[in-house]
mmCIF file of C-alpha atoms in Angstrom:
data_model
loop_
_atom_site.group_PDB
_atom_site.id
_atom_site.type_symbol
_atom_site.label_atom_id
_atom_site.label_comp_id
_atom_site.label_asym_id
_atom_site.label_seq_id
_atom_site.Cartn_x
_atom_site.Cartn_y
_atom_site.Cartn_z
ATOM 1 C CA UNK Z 7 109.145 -126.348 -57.142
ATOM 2 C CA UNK Z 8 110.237 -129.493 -58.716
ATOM 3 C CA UNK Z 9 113.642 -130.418 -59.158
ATOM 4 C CA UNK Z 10 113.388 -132.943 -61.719
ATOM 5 C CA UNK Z 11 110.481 -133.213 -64.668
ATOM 6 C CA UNK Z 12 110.662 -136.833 -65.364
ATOM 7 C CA UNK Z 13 109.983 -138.141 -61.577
ATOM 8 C CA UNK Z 14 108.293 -135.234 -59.944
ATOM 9 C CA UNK Z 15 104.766 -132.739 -59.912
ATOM 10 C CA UNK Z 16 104.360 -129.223 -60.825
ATOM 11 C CA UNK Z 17 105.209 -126.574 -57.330
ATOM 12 C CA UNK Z 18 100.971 -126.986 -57.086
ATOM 13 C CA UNK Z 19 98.576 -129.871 -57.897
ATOM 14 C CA UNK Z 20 98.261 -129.525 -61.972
ATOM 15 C CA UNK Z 21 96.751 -131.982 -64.414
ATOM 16 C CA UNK Z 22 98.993 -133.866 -66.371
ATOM 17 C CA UNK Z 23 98.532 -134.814 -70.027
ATOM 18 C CA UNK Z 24 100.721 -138.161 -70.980
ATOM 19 C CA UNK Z 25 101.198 -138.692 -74.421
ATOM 20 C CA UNK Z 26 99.082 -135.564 -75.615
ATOM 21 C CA UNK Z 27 99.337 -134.476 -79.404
ATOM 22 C CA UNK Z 28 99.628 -130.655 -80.288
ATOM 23 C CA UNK Z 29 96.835 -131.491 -82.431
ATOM 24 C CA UNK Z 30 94.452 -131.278 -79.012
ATOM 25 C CA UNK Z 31 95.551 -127.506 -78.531
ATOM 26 C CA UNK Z 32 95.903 -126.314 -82.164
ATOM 27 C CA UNK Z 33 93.801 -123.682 -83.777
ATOM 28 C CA UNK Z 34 92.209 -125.135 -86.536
ATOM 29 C CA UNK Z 35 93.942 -122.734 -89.398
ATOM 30 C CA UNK Z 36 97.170 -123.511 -88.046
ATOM 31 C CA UNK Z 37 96.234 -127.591 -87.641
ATOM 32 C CA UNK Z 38 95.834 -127.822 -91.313
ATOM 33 C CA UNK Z 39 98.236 -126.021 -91.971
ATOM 34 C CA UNK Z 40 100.738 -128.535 -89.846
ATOM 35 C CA UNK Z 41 99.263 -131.734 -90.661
ATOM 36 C CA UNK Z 42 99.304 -130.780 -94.475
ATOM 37 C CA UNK Z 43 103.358 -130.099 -94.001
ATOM 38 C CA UNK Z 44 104.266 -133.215 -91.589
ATOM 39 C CA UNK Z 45 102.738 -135.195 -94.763
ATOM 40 C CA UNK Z 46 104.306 -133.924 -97.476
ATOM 41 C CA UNK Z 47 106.776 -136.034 -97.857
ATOM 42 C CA UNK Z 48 110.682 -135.009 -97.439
ATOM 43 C CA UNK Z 49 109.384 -131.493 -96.583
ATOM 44 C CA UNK Z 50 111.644 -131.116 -93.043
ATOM 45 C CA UNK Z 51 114.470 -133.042 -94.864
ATOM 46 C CA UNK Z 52 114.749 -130.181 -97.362
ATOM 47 C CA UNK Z 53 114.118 -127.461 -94.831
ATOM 48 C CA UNK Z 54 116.821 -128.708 -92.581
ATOM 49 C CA UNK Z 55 119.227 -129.518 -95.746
ATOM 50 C CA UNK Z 56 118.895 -125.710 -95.625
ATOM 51 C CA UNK Z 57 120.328 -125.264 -92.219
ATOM 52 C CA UNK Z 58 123.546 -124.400 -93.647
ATOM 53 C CA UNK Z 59 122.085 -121.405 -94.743
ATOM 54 C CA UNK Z 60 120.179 -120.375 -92.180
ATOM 55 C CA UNK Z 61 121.024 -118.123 -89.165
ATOM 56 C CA UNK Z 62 120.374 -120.978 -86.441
ATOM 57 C CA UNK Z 63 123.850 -121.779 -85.936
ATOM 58 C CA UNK Z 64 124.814 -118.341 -85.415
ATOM 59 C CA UNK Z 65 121.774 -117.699 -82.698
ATOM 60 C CA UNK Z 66 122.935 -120.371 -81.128
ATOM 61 C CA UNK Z 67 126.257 -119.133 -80.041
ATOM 62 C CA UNK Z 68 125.044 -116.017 -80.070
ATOM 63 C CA UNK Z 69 122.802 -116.404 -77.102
ATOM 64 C CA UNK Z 70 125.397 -118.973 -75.585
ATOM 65 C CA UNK Z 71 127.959 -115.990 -75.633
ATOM 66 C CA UNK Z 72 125.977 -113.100 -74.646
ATOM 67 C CA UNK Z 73 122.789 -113.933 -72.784
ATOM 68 C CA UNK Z 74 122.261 -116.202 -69.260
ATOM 69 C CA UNK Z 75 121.320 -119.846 -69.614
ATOM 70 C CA UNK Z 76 118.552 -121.167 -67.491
ATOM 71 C CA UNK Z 77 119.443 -123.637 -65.563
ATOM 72 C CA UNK Z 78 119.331 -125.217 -61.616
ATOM 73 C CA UNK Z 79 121.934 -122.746 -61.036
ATOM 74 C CA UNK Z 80 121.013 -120.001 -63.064
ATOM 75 C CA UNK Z 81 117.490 -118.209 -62.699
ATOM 76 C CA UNK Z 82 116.574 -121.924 -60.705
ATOM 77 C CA UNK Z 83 112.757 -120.521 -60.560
ATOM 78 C CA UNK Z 84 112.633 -120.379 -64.307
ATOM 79 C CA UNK Z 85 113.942 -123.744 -64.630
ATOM 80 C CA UNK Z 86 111.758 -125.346 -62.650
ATOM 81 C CA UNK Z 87 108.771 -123.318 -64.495
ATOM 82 C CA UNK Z 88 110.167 -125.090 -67.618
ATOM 83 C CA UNK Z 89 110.459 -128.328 -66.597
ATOM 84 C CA UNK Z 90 106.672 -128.222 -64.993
ATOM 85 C CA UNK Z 91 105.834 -126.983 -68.578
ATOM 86 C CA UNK Z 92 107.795 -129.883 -70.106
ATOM 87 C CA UNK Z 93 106.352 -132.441 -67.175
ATOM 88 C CA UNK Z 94 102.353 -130.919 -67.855
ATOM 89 C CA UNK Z 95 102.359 -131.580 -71.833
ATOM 90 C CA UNK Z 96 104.936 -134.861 -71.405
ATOM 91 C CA UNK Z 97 107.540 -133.188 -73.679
ATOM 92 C CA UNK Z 98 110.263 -135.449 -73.300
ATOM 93 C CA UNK Z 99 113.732 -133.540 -73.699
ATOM 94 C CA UNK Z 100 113.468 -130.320 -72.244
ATOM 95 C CA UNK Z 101 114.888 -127.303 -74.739
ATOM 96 C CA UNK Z 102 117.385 -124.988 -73.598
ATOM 97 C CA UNK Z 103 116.086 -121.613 -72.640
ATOM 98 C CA UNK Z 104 117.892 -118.094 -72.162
ATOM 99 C CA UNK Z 105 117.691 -114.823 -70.683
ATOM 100 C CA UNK Z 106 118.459 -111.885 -72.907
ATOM 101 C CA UNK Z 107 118.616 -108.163 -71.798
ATOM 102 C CA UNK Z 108 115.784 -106.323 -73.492
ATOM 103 C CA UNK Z 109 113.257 -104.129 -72.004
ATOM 104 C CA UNK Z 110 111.233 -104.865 -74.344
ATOM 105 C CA UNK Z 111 109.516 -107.784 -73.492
ATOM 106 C CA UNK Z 112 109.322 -110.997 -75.346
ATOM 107 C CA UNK Z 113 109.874 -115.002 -75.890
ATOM 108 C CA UNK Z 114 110.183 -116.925 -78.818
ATOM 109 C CA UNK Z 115 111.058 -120.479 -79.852
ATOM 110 C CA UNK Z 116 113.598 -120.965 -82.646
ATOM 111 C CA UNK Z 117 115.498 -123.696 -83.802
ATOM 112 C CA UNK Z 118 115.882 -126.385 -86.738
ATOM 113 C CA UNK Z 119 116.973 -129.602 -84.871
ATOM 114 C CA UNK Z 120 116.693 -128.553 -81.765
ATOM 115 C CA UNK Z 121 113.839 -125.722 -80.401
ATOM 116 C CA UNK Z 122 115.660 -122.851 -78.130
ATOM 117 C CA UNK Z 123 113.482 -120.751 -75.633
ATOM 118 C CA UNK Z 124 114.442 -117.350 -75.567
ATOM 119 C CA UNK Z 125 112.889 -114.431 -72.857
ATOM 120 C CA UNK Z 126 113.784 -111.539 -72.351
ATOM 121 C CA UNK Z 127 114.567 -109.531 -68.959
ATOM 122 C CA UNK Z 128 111.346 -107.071 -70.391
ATOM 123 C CA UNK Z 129 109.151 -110.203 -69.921
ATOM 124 C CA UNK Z 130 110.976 -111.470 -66.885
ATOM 125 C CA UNK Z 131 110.455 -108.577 -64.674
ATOM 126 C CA UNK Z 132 106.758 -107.433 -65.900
ATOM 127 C CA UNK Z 133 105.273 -110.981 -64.925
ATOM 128 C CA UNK Z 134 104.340 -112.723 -61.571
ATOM 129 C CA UNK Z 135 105.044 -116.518 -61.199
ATOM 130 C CA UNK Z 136 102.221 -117.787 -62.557
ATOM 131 C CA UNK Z 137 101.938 -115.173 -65.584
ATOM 132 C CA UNK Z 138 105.550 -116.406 -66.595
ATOM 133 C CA UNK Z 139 104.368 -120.269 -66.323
ATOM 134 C CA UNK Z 140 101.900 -119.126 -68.943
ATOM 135 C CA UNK Z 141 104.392 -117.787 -70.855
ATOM 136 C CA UNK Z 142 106.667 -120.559 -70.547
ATOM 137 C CA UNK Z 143 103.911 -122.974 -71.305
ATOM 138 C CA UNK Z 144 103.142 -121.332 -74.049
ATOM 139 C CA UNK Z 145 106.644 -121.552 -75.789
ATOM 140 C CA UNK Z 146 106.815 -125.184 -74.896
ATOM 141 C CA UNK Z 147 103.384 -125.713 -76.824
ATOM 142 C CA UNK Z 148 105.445 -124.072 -79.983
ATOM 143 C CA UNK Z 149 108.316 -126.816 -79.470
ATOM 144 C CA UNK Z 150 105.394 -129.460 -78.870
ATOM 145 C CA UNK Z 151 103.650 -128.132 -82.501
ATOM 146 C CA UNK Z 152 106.916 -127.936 -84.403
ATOM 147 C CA UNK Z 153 106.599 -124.226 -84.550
ATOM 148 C CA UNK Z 154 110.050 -123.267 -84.160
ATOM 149 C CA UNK Z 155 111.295 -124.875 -87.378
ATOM 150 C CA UNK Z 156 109.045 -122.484 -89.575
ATOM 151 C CA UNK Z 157 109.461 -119.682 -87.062
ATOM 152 C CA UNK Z 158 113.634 -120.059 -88.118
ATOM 153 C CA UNK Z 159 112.146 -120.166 -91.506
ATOM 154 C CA UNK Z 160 109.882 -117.507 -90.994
ATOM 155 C CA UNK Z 161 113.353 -114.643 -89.323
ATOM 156 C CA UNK Z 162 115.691 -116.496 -92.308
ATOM 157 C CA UNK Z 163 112.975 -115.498 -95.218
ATOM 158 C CA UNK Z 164 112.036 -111.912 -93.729
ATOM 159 C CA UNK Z 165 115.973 -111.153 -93.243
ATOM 160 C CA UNK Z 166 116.653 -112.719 -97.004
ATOM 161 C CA UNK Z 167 113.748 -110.174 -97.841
ATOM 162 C CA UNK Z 168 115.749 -107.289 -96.795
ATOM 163 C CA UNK Z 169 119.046 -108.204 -98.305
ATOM 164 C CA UNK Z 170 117.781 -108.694 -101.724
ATOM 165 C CA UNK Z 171 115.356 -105.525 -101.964
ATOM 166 C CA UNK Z 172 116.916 -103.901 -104.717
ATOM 167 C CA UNK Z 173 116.265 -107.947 -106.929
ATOM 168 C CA UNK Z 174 112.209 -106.713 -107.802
ATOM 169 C CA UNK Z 175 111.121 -109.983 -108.902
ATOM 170 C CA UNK Z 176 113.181 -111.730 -105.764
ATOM 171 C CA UNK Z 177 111.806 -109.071 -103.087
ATOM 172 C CA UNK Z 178 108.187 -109.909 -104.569
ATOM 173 C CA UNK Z 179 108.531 -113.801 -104.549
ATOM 174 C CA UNK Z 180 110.312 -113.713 -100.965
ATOM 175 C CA UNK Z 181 107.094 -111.059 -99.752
ATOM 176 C CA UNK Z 182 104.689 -113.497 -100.623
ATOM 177 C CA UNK Z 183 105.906 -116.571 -98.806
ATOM 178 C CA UNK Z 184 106.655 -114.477 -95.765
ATOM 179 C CA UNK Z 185 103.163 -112.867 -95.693
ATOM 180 C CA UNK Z 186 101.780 -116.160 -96.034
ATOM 181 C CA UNK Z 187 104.055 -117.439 -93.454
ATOM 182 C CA UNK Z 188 102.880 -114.742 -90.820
ATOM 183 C CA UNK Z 189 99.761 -115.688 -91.768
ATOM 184 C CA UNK Z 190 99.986 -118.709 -90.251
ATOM 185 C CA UNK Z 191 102.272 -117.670 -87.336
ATOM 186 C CA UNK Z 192 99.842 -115.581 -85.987
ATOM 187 C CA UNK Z 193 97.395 -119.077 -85.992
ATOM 188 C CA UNK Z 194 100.128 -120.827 -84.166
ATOM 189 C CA UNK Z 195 100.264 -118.208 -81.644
ATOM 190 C CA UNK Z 196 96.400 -118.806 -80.722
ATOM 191 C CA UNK Z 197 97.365 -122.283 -80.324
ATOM 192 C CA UNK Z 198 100.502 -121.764 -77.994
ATOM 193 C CA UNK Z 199 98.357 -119.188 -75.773
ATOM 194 C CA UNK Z 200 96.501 -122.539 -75.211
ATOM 195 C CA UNK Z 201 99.603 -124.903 -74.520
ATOM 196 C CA UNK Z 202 100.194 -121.973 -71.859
ATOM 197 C CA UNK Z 203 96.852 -122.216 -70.239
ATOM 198 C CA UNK Z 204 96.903 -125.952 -70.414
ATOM 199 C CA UNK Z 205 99.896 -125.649 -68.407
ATOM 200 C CA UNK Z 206 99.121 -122.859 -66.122
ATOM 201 C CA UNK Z 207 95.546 -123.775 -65.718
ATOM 202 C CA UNK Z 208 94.693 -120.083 -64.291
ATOM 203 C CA UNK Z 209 93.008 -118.504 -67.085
ATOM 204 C CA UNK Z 210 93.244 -115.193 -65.233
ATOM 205 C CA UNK Z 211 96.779 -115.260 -65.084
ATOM 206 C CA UNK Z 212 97.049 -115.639 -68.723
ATOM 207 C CA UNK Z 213 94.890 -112.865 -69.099
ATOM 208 C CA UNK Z 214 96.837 -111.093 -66.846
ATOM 209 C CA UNK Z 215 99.630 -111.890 -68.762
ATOM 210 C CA UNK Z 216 98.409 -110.290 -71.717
ATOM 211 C CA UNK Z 217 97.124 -107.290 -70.438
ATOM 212 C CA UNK Z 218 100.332 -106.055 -68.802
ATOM 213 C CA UNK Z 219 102.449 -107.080 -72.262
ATOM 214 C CA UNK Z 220 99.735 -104.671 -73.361
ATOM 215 C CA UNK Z 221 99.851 -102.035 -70.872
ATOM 216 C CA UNK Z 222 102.569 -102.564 -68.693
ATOM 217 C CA UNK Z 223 102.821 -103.260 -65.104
ATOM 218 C CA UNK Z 224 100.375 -101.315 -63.664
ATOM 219 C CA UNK Z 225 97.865 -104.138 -62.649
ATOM 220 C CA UNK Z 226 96.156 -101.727 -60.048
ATOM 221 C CA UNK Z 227 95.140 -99.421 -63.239
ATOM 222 C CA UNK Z 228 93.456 -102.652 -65.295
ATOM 223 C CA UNK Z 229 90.668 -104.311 -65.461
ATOM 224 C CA UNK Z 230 90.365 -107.712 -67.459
ATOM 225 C CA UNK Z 231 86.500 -107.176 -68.376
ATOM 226 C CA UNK Z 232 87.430 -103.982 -69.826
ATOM 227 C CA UNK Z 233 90.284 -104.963 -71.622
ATOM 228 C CA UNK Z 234 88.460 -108.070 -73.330
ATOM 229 C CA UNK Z 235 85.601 -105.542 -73.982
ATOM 230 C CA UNK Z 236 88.105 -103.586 -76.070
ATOM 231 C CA UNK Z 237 88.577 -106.495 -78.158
ATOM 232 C CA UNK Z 238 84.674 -106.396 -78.470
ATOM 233 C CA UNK Z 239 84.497 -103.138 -79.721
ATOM 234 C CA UNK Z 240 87.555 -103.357 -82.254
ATOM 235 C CA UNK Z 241 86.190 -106.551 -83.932
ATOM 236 C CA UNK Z 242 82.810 -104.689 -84.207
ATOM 237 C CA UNK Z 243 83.739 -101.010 -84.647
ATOM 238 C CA UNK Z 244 83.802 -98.623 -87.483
ATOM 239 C CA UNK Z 245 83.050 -99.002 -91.307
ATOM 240 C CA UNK Z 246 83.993 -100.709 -94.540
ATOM 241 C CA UNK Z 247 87.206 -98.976 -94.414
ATOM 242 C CA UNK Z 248 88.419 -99.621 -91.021
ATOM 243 C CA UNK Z 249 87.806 -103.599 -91.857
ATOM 244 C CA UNK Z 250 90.207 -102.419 -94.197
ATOM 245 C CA UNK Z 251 92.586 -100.892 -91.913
ATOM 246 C CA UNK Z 252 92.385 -103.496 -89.247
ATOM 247 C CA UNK Z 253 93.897 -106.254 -92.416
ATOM 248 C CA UNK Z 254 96.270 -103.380 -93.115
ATOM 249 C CA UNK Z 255 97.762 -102.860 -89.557
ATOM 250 C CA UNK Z 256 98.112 -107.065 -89.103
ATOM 251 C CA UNK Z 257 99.344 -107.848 -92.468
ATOM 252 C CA UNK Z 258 103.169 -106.470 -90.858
ATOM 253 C CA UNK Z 259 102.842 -108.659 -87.568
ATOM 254 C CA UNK Z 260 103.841 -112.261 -86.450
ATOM 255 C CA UNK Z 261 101.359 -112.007 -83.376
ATOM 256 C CA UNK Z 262 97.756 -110.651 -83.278
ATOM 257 C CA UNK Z 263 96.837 -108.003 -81.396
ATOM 258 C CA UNK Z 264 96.707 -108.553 -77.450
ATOM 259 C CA UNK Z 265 93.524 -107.758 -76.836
ATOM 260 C CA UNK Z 266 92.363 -110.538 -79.606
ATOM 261 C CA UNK Z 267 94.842 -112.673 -78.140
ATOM 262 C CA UNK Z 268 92.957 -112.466 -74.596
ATOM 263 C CA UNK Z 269 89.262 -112.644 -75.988
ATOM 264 C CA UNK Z 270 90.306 -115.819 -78.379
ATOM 265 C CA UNK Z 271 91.895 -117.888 -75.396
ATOM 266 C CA UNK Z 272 88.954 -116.660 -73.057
ATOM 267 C CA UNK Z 273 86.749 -118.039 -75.409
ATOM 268 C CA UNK Z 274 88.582 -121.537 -75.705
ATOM 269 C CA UNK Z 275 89.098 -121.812 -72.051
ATOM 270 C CA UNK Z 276 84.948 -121.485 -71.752
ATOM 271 C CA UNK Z 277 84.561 -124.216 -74.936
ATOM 272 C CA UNK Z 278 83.641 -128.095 -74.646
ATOM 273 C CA UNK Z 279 86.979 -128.204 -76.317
ATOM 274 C CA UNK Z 280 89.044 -127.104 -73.563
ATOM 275 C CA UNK Z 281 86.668 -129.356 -70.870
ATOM 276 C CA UNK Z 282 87.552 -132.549 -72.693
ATOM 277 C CA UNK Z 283 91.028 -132.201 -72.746
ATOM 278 C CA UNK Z 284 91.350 -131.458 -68.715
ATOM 279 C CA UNK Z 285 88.968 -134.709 -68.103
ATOM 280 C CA UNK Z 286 91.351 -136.542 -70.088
ATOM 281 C CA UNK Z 287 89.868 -136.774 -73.486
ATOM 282 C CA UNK Z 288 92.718 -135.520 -76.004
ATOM 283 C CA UNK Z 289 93.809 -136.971 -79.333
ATOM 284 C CA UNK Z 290 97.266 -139.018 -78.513
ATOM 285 C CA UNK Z 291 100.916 -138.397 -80.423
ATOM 286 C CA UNK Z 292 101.136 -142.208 -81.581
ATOM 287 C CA UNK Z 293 97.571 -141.406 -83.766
ATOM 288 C CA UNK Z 294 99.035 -138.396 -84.981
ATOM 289 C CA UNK Z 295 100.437 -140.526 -88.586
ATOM 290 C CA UNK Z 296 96.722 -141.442 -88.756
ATOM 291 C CA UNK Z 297 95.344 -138.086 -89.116
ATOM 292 C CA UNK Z 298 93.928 -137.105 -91.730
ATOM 293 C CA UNK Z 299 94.866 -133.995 -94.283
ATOM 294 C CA UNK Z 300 91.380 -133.757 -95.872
ATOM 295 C CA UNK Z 301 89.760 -133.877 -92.133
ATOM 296 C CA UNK Z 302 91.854 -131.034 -90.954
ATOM 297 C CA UNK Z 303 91.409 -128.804 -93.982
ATOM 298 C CA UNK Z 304 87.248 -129.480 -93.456
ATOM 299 C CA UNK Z 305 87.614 -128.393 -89.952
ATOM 300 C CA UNK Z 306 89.872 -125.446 -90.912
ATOM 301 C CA UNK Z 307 86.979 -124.421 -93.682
ATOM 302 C CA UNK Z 308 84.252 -125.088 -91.230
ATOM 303 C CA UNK Z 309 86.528 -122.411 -88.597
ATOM 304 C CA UNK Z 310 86.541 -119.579 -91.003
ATOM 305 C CA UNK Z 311 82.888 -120.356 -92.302
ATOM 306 C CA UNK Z 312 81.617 -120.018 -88.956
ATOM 307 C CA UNK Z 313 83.817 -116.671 -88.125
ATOM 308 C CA UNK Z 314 82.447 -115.184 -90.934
ATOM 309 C CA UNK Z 315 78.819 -116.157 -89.918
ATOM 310 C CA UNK Z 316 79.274 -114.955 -86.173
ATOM 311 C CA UNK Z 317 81.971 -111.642 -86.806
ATOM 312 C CA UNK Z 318 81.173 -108.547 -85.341
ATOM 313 C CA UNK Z 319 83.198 -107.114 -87.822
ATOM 314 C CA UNK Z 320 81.646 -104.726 -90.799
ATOM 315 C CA UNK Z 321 83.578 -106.379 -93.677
ATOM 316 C CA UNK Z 322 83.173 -109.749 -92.723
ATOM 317 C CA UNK Z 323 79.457 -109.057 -91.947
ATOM 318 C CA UNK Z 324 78.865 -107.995 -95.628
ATOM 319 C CA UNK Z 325 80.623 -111.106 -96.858
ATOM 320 C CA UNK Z 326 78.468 -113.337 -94.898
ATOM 321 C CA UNK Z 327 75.617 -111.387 -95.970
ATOM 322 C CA UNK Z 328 76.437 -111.674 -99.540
ATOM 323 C CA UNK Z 329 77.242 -115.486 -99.052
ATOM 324 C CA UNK Z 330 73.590 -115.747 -97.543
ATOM 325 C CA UNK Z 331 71.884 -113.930 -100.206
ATOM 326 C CA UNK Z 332 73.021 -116.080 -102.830
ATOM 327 C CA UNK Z 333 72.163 -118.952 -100.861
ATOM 328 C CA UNK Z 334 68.732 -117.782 -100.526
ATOM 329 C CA UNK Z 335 69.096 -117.082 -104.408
ATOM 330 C CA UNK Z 336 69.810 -120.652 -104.976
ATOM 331 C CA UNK Z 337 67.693 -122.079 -102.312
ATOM 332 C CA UNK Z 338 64.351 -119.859 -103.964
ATOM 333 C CA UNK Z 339 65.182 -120.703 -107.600
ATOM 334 C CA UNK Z 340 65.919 -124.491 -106.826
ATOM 335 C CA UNK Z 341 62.025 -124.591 -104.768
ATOM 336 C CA UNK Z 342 60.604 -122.364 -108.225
ATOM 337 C CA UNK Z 343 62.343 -124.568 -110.304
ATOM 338 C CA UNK Z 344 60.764 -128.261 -108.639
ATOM 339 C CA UNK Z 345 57.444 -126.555 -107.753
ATOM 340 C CA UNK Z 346 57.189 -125.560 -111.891
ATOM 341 C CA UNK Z 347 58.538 -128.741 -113.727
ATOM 342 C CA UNK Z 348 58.129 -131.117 -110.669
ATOM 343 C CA UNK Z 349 54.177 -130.128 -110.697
ATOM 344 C CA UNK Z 350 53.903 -130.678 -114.204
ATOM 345 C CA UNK Z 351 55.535 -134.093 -114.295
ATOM 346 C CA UNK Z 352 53.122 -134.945 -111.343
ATOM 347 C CA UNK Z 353 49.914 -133.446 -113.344
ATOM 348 C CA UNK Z 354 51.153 -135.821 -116.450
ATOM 349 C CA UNK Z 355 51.635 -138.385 -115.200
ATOM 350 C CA UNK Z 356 48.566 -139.076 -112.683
ATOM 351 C CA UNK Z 357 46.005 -137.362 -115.713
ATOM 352 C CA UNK Z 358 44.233 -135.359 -112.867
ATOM 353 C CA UNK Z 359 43.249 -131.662 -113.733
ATOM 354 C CA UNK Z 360 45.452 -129.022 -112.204
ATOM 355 C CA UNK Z 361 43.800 -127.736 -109.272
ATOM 356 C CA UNK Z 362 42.355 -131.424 -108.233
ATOM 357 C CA UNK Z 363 42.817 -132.649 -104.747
ATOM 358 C CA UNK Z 364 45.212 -135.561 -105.658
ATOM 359 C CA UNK Z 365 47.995 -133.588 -108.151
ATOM 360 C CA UNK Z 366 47.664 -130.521 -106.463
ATOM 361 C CA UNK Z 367 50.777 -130.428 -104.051
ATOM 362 C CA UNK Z 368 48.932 -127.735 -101.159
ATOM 363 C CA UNK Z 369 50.324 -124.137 -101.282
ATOM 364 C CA UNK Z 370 52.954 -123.715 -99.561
ATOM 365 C CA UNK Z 371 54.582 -126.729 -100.299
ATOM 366 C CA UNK Z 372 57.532 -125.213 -103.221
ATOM 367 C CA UNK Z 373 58.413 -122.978 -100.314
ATOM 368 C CA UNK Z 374 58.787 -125.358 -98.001
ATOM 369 C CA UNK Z 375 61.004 -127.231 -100.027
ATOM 370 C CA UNK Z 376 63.189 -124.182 -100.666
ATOM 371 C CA UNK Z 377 63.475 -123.519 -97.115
ATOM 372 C CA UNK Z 378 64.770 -127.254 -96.281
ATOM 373 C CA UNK Z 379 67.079 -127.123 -99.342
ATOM 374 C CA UNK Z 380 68.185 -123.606 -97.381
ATOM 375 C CA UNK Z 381 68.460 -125.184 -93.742
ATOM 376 C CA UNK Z 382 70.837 -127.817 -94.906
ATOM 377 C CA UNK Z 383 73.048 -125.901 -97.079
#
């Protein structure tokens, strides 16, 4: 284990990214989503201008007063989990992190000015060592993205929610912003289930990880290719009406469901993505000014485009469906339209017969127009 982040490596050999931006982890909904806000300008001013108001100052000394701080001489193997986390993804001040006694178990990253990593004894006892650097890795991937500033946001908004119920216009507005905010939470959670395995590099203990937060720890009663085929069958199972469900049963939740969890990192760790950032290819912090907003919102677009086109699922099959129809629609009609009035024009202007050799444009040749104008749409 080390003892010390700045000077010394990880407990085993682990590949070390200096000067990596979150932006080389991030799922692509939740990039956009970041890069839009880090632009708009006095955004975080205003947010933390709110910090009065919100609860952070109260969690603070709440966990100082009534949980166990991490440290060399408190839970020591934690610590040094952290500070290989911190070390791994070169986050330069290392956040506090507590203990808190739940069974229930859990980690989160809060803070305005300062991100605070909480676990709780649940989570503490389920995992192994290298399940918990996962875990660990993964909440110091949220303090890497920013996440914990909108996550305080995120608990001040939902507990505003609750104490102004009985205000109907107030409840509604409040609703909105926090549906939309968990919206994008549970995007920033796919990307901090990759800071973890960029940290842990041991994709099966991060699967691991999130099968027993699933089912507990009975390892010896799990399988990991069955529990990723579960996620297989839920994105593909049922009707109309369980798409519906499925949007229904999320809408509620800050984090997707496990087994989605597991088959979305799974497929990142398998993607060219993944590969180029553990041979040392990864956008930098210091070019992170120069991104650009319109860029990330393309790549975001070009995300959900291509989930609809590949989902399993029944209501995202139709849409794609329906989006392909009217592309073949428009793609047919354009090819009718240049075969009719672009034949004429041709037949006019050259004064051959129709039906002659040299106006007559081959059968075929409308369609195959149509079908380009359908290839690169």
């Amino acid at each position: 284990m080390t003892e010390n982040h700045q000077g010394n490596v990880p407990s085993r050999q682990r590949k070390r990214f200096p000067g990596i931006s979150s932006r080389a982890y991030e799922h692509p909904a939740d990039r956009s989503a970041l890069v839009a806000l880090r632009k708009l300008s006095g955004f975080d001013t205003a947010f933390k201008a709110l910090s009065g108001l919100l609860p952070e100052r109260s969690l603070r000394l709440l966990y100082l007063s009534d949980s166990v701080r991490v440290s060399d001489a408190q839970f020591s193997q934690l610590n040094d989990m952290l500070r290989d986390a911190c070390y791994i993804l070169d986050l330069e001040k290392v956040p506090s992190m507590y203990v808190t006694q739940d069974p229930k178990p859990n980690a989160m990253c809060i803070g305005m000015d300062e991100p605070i990593i909480v676990v709780t004894t649940g989570l503490v006892e389920l995992l192994d060592e290298e399940e918990m650097r996962a875990v660990i890795g993964h909440e110091v991937g949220h303090a890497l993205s920013g996440h914990a500033v909108y996550r305080t946001i995120l608990l001040f908004l939902t507990s505003l929610a609750l104490k102004i119920a009985w205000v109907p216009l107030g409840t509604v507005a409040i609703t909105a912003i926090v549906t939309a905010l968990r919206e994008w939470f549970r995007k920033s959670e796919l990307s901090a289930d990759r800071a973890g395995l960029l940290v842990g590099q041991d994709v099966q203990a991060s699967m691991r990880g999130l099968m027993k937060i699933a089912g507990g720890n009975h390892l010896h009663e799990m399988n990991v290719d069955a529990f990723l085929a579960q996620a297989d069958e839920y994105e593909k199972a049922g009707d109309l009406r369980d798409s519906v469900l499925k949007i229904l049963n999320v809408l509620p939740r800050t984090h997707p469901f496990t087994t989605v969890r597991a088959a979305e990192l799974k497929k990142w760790s398998e993607s060219r993505d993944h590969q180029r950032i553990m041979d040392g290819h990864y956008p930098r912090r210091s070019e992170d000014k120069d991104t650009s907003v319109s860029d990330s919102f393309r790549e975001s677009a070009g995300h959900y485009a291509d989930t609809v086109r590949t989902s399993k699922d029944p209501l995202l099959k139709l849409v794609g469906d329906i989006a392909g129809g009217a592309g073949d629609i428009a793609g047919d009609l354009g090819g009718r339209l240049r075969n009719r009035f672009g034949g004429g024009q041709t037949t006019k202007e050259t004064g051959d017969k129709p039906g002659s050799g040299a106006a007559d444009p081959g059968p075929g040749t409308g369609t195959g127009e149509a079908k380009d104008g359908q290839s690169e749409g």
